[in-house]
Amino acid sequence: MKWTVFLAAGLLVATRSQASAQPAPAPLTDEQVKAKVEALLGQMTLEEKVGQLTQIAGGLFPGAKPEEALRKGGAGSVLWLNDTKEFNRLQRVAVEESRLRIPVLYGLDVIHGYRTIFPIPLALAASWDPAVHERAAAVAATEARAAGIHWTFAPMVDIARDARWGRIAEGAGEDPYLGAAMAEAQVRGFQGPYLGAPGRLLACAKHFAAYGAAEGGRDYDPVYVPEGRLRNVYFPPFHAAVEARVGSVMSAYMDLNDVPAAGNRWLLHDVLREDWGFGGFVVSDAMAIGNLVIQNFARDGKDAAYRALSAGLNMDMASNTYPQYLPGLVGEGRISKAQIDEAVRPILAVKFRLGLFEHPYADESRVQAVLSDPGHRQESRLAAQRSMVLLRNENRALPLPKTVSRLAVIGPLADSPEDTEGSWMVFGHVPAAVTVLQGIRAKLPGATVEYAKGPDIRRDIPSMFDGFMPGPKKPPQTPDQAEAAFQKAVETARGADVVVMVLGELAHMSGEAASRASLDLPGRQEELLKAVVALGKSVVLVLVNGRPLSVNWAAEHVGAILEAWQPGTEGGNAVADVLFGDANPGGKLPVTFPRSGAHGPLYYARTLTHQPEGSPMYRSRYWDGPTTPLYPFGYGLSYTTFAFSNLRLAAPQVKVEGSVGVSVDLENTGAVAGDEVVQLYVHQRAGSDSRPMRELKGFRRVSLEPGGKQTVTFYLGPDELRYWSTLQRKWVQEAEAFDVWVGADSTAKLHADLAVVP
Ligand code: NOJ
């Protein structure tokens, strides 16, 4: 079954701000683009061509002088700048003062929102609703484009199976099928129906490829992934992005099987262009071409430029290696003029498609209206509600009654706008999120809501991004101050009827260069949680975080746990909506929650060992504790209950290349309306390779009123039943026996047999 069917609902986001944008010019045909590109290319000098292959820093580094490069046609793109007036000023230099008047392409990391911040991508994946992710990307695009940005370095579509890796926050989690659905949705959201659609951006699928498989979850560490696993697990979201016509791809930093991605021709050319027919351009990650020397791959800068260009890498992000060495390499005949032209073409094509030659400037008079569109905040609130995952709800502790009169809201994440918005803020963005404390106060204006922060939490080793965060830096708390804050928090809880503990991680504890060895709640948070639970109050734990956390103690002792992730601008309102029953949580985990960081990588789609689950040796895989997940992939509760029944196949057999329907009946058996995500898993019992014991091959988020019933049908065909075989070194679909399960998470029990026959 194709996940495209789920996108039908969210094709276009018609916000007020878009409606007032300029009328859309008709998209250029491929022939028109080609003719324009060739005509321009014919007039360009070698230096001007290399200029188009060069991306320079706009504002991040003191002393950056982009205008000089732009004036002489020495830069095709600028990044790390976020100022509409400055965009227009520099564009004027490119368009009015450079010889060929080629407009500059402005790129920036617009990851989960521009002004209106949406939940982090991992959270949006937890919605299991690609339309939600598509709308989030569309709103981000509308705002960023109005501000003058043309290109976002998103979506990040790296599969991440090790929760220690900080960048797990930026992607869709561990599963290739869910990841592919989210990748396609984001490309459509960012780029719109076609590249150059008004109010949209050029998207960039990153980081190609397998960056999420960093050894030990340590950011940037080398990756060793066999080809079969690349093709079956790490590539599908990239392939989906290419199928959705993503205009650009970013190569990863790390070594992939000992060849850095930025110099990996197999990756950037053979797979991306030859196998998949990618027609856009590849940009390196920041400084990555220069880094080829540090990584002990290239001899020197010149060798690095030679090897990156030869690998198929079009644009040098900020390392200045291409402009320094490519002209010389062409002079020596080591790089041909035809290779340079080939690299430049897709970059010029993108500029034509985006309409930059006709409309190079941002309309400064429109920016504020677009950024303050209240519809955007509404979208963000809805997205946050739909992203939350109810992990535990003993004795229906949630939803809380709105009649509660004395509430305490406790914890370091309870009232921090910055951490509510989460990692990857756009440069210069001032956090303005509604915090959980504010959201609860707004929901219960008549109640007494006391707040105590408790002890601060900090990274042991500071983040390299701390310098970009706005506001003064606070000195660390002394142990006495921390103790006083701890006691104050306990006393505040003592005076309340209900305590909402808002614990987790600061924004910069996940994201780039933010890996950690432990997945425990940092600092004294668990100690505080225990002290508050010991008071015998009704306690709800709200997690605000960017990665799975091993909240083992809470999972046994706290009545209710709501995974809110880093929920964005409207996060606090959305948390209050869920806590008090105005929204019913229906999100599901897009990643396994391990019991310990030491268990990473831990994911559901493993191959079976000779001692599978249930066999005598299974329990002793580690003798110091269970290795089962704390919460499995796909897991999440609701305020209502659902019953699955009557799993049936349209036929017990299907021919290779054929397709078979799989249906199940779903009923809301509880008292309130709610959502269930129906999940379909398959397992091939034998074949030329061992296959994972379960693989997600279909899902649908369904809303049902109490007593409501729905039959959900999936189709299993060649796309779902084939895989890339290590033994045969090609895609195969084999006539073998399959297990099929449908249910509410990756442990679904409802089973059917399927035989694939020749
Ligand atoms: C480095 C990050 O790895 C990448 O994701 C980002 O897009 C670039 N820097 C540009 O900021």
Tab-separated table of C-alpha atoms in Angstrom, residues 294-439:
chain	number	residue	atom	x	y	z
A	294	ILE	CA	40.556	16.446	8.648
A	295	GLN	CA	38.781	13.124	8.151
A	296	ASN	CA	41.989	11.732	6.606
A	297	PHE	CA	40.349	11.162	3.269
A	298	ALA	CA	41.655	13.978	1.098
A	299	ARG	CA	45.343	14.886	0.984
A	300	ASP	CA	44.694	18.629	1.035
A	301	GLY	CA	42.048	21.204	0.089
A	302	LYS	CA	42.645	20.757	-3.601
A	303	ASP	CA	42.259	17.005	-3.355
A	304	ALA	CA	39.089	17.552	-1.305
A	305	ALA	CA	37.577	19.794	-3.999
A	306	TYR	CA	38.528	17.272	-6.669
A	307	ARG	CA	37.044	14.329	-4.816
A	308	ALA	CA	33.820	16.053	-3.761
A	309	LEU	CA	33.072	17.353	-7.247
A	310	SER	CA	33.991	14.028	-8.805
A	311	ALA	CA	31.632	12.325	-6.360
A	312	GLY	CA	28.734	14.438	-7.618
A	313	LEU	CA	28.552	17.105	-4.927
A	314	ASN	CA	27.269	20.329	-6.505
A	315	MET	CA	27.499	22.997	-3.831
A	316	ASP	CA	30.143	23.685	-1.214
A	317	MET	CA	28.513	24.836	2.015
A	318	ALA	CA	30.778	27.408	3.607
A	319	SER	CA	34.144	25.635	3.370
A	320	ASN	CA	35.408	27.872	0.562
A	321	THR	CA	37.156	24.869	-0.987
A	322	TYR	CA	35.442	24.939	-4.387
A	323	PRO	CA	36.206	28.599	-5.169
A	324	GLN	CA	39.769	28.168	-3.995
A	325	TYR	CA	40.617	25.070	-5.991
A	326	LEU	CA	38.136	24.257	-8.750
A	327	PRO	CA	39.388	26.870	-11.267
A	328	GLY	CA	42.928	25.510	-10.875
A	329	LEU	CA	41.746	21.913	-11.236
A	330	VAL	CA	40.000	22.845	-14.471
A	331	GLY	CA	43.161	24.650	-15.627
A	332	GLU	CA	45.153	21.488	-15.041
A	333	GLY	CA	42.586	19.435	-16.917
A	334	ARG	CA	41.824	17.218	-13.916
A	335	ILE	CA	38.242	18.461	-13.798
A	336	SER	CA	36.621	19.087	-17.158
A	337	LYS	CA	34.548	22.126	-18.093
A	338	ALA	CA	31.717	19.709	-18.840
A	339	GLN	CA	31.828	18.449	-15.228
A	340	ILE	CA	31.566	22.025	-13.970
A	341	ASP	CA	28.624	22.729	-16.279
A	342	GLU	CA	26.943	19.557	-15.124
A	343	ALA	CA	27.294	20.657	-11.508
A	344	VAL	CA	26.006	24.192	-12.171
A	345	ARG	CA	22.943	23.258	-14.252
A	346	PRO	CA	20.628	22.004	-11.478
A	347	ILE	CA	21.449	25.023	-9.303
A	348	LEU	CA	20.499	27.476	-12.033
A	349	ALA	CA	17.449	25.362	-12.814
A	350	VAL	CA	16.266	25.690	-9.219
A	351	LYS	CA	16.706	29.464	-9.328
A	352	PHE	CA	14.601	29.655	-12.498
A	353	ARG	CA	11.934	27.366	-11.081
A	354	LEU	CA	11.720	29.384	-7.882
A	355	GLY	CA	11.081	32.497	-9.951
A	356	LEU	CA	14.047	34.323	-8.431
A	357	PHE	CA	14.968	36.039	-11.688
A	358	GLU	CA	11.521	37.665	-11.863
A	359	HIS	CA	11.005	38.198	-8.110
A	360	PRO	CA	14.373	38.385	-6.384
A	361	TYR	CA	13.224	40.532	-3.435
A	362	ALA	CA	11.109	39.913	-0.358
A	363	ASP	CA	8.151	42.227	0.078
A	364	GLU	CA	9.062	43.912	3.353
A	365	SER	CA	5.585	45.352	3.791
A	366	ARG	CA	4.013	41.857	3.958
A	367	VAL	CA	6.323	40.156	6.420
A	368	GLN	CA	4.633	41.105	9.693
A	369	ALA	CA	1.152	40.210	8.476
A	370	VAL	CA	2.298	36.775	7.396
A	371	LEU	CA	4.250	36.081	10.557
A	372	SER	CA	1.421	37.071	12.850
A	373	ASP	CA	-1.289	35.085	11.063
A	374	PRO	CA	-3.295	33.594	13.971
A	375	GLY	CA	-4.143	30.612	11.790
A	376	HIS	CA	-0.540	29.507	12.067
A	377	ARG	CA	-0.700	29.305	15.853
A	378	GLN	CA	-3.920	27.370	15.593
A	379	GLU	CA	-2.228	24.867	13.269
A	380	SER	CA	0.655	24.579	15.694
A	381	ARG	CA	-1.668	23.919	18.662
A	382	LEU	CA	-3.479	21.226	16.737
A	383	ALA	CA	-0.218	19.648	15.651
A	384	ALA	CA	1.006	19.600	19.257
A	385	GLN	CA	-2.214	17.989	20.479
A	386	ARG	CA	-1.960	15.326	17.810
A	387	SER	CA	1.729	14.665	18.558
A	388	MET	CA	1.376	13.866	22.232
A	389	VAL	CA	1.626	10.278	23.420
A	390	LEU	CA	-0.110	9.074	26.561
A	391	LEU	CA	2.365	6.594	28.039
A	392	ARG	CA	0.558	5.664	31.212
A	393	ASN	CA	-2.825	6.340	32.743
A	394	GLU	CA	-3.491	4.214	35.795
A	395	ASN	CA	-7.062	4.300	37.092
A	396	ARG	CA	-7.898	6.951	34.531
A	397	ALA	CA	-5.815	9.555	36.311
A	398	LEU	CA	-6.200	11.681	33.207
A	399	PRO	CA	-7.997	13.709	32.078
A	400	LEU	CA	-8.012	15.920	35.143
A	401	PRO	CA	-11.317	17.453	36.195
A	402	LYS	CA	-11.559	21.167	35.473
A	403	THR	CA	-13.004	21.541	38.966
A	404	VAL	CA	-9.586	21.022	40.566
A	405	SER	CA	-8.950	24.116	42.686
A	406	ARG	CA	-5.340	23.862	43.913
A	407	LEU	CA	-2.699	22.827	41.427
A	408	ALA	CA	1.055	22.826	41.606
A	409	VAL	CA	3.107	22.931	38.419
A	410	ILE	CA	6.654	21.837	39.121
A	411	GLY	CA	9.847	21.343	37.176
A	412	PRO	CA	12.594	22.976	35.118
A	413	LEU	CA	10.605	22.637	31.886
A	414	ALA	CA	7.316	23.973	33.261
A	415	ASP	CA	7.840	27.614	32.426
A	416	SER	CA	10.616	27.872	29.863
A	417	PRO	CA	9.529	29.202	26.444
A	418	GLU	CA	12.851	28.267	24.880
A	419	ASP	CA	12.697	24.637	25.967
A	420	THR	CA	9.018	24.363	25.074
A	421	GLU	CA	9.894	25.355	21.500
A	422	GLY	CA	12.760	22.907	21.412
A	423	SER	CA	15.969	22.444	19.524
A	424	TRP	CA	16.711	24.012	16.127
A	425	MET	CA	15.474	27.495	16.471
A	426	VAL	CA	16.008	29.722	13.465
A	427	PHE	CA	18.868	32.188	13.952
A	428	GLY	CA	17.779	35.270	15.804
A	429	HIS	CA	14.405	33.810	16.764
A	430	VAL	CA	13.138	34.998	20.142
A	431	PRO	CA	11.352	32.149	21.915
A	432	ALA	CA	7.729	33.037	22.534
A	433	ALA	CA	6.076	29.753	23.421
A	434	VAL	CA	3.130	29.420	25.733
A	435	THR	CA	4.615	27.298	28.511
A	436	VAL	CA	2.828	24.459	30.296
A	437	LEU	CA	2.400	26.696	33.344
A	438	GLN	CA	0.839	29.441	31.233
A	439	GLY	CA	-1.353	26.955	29.388
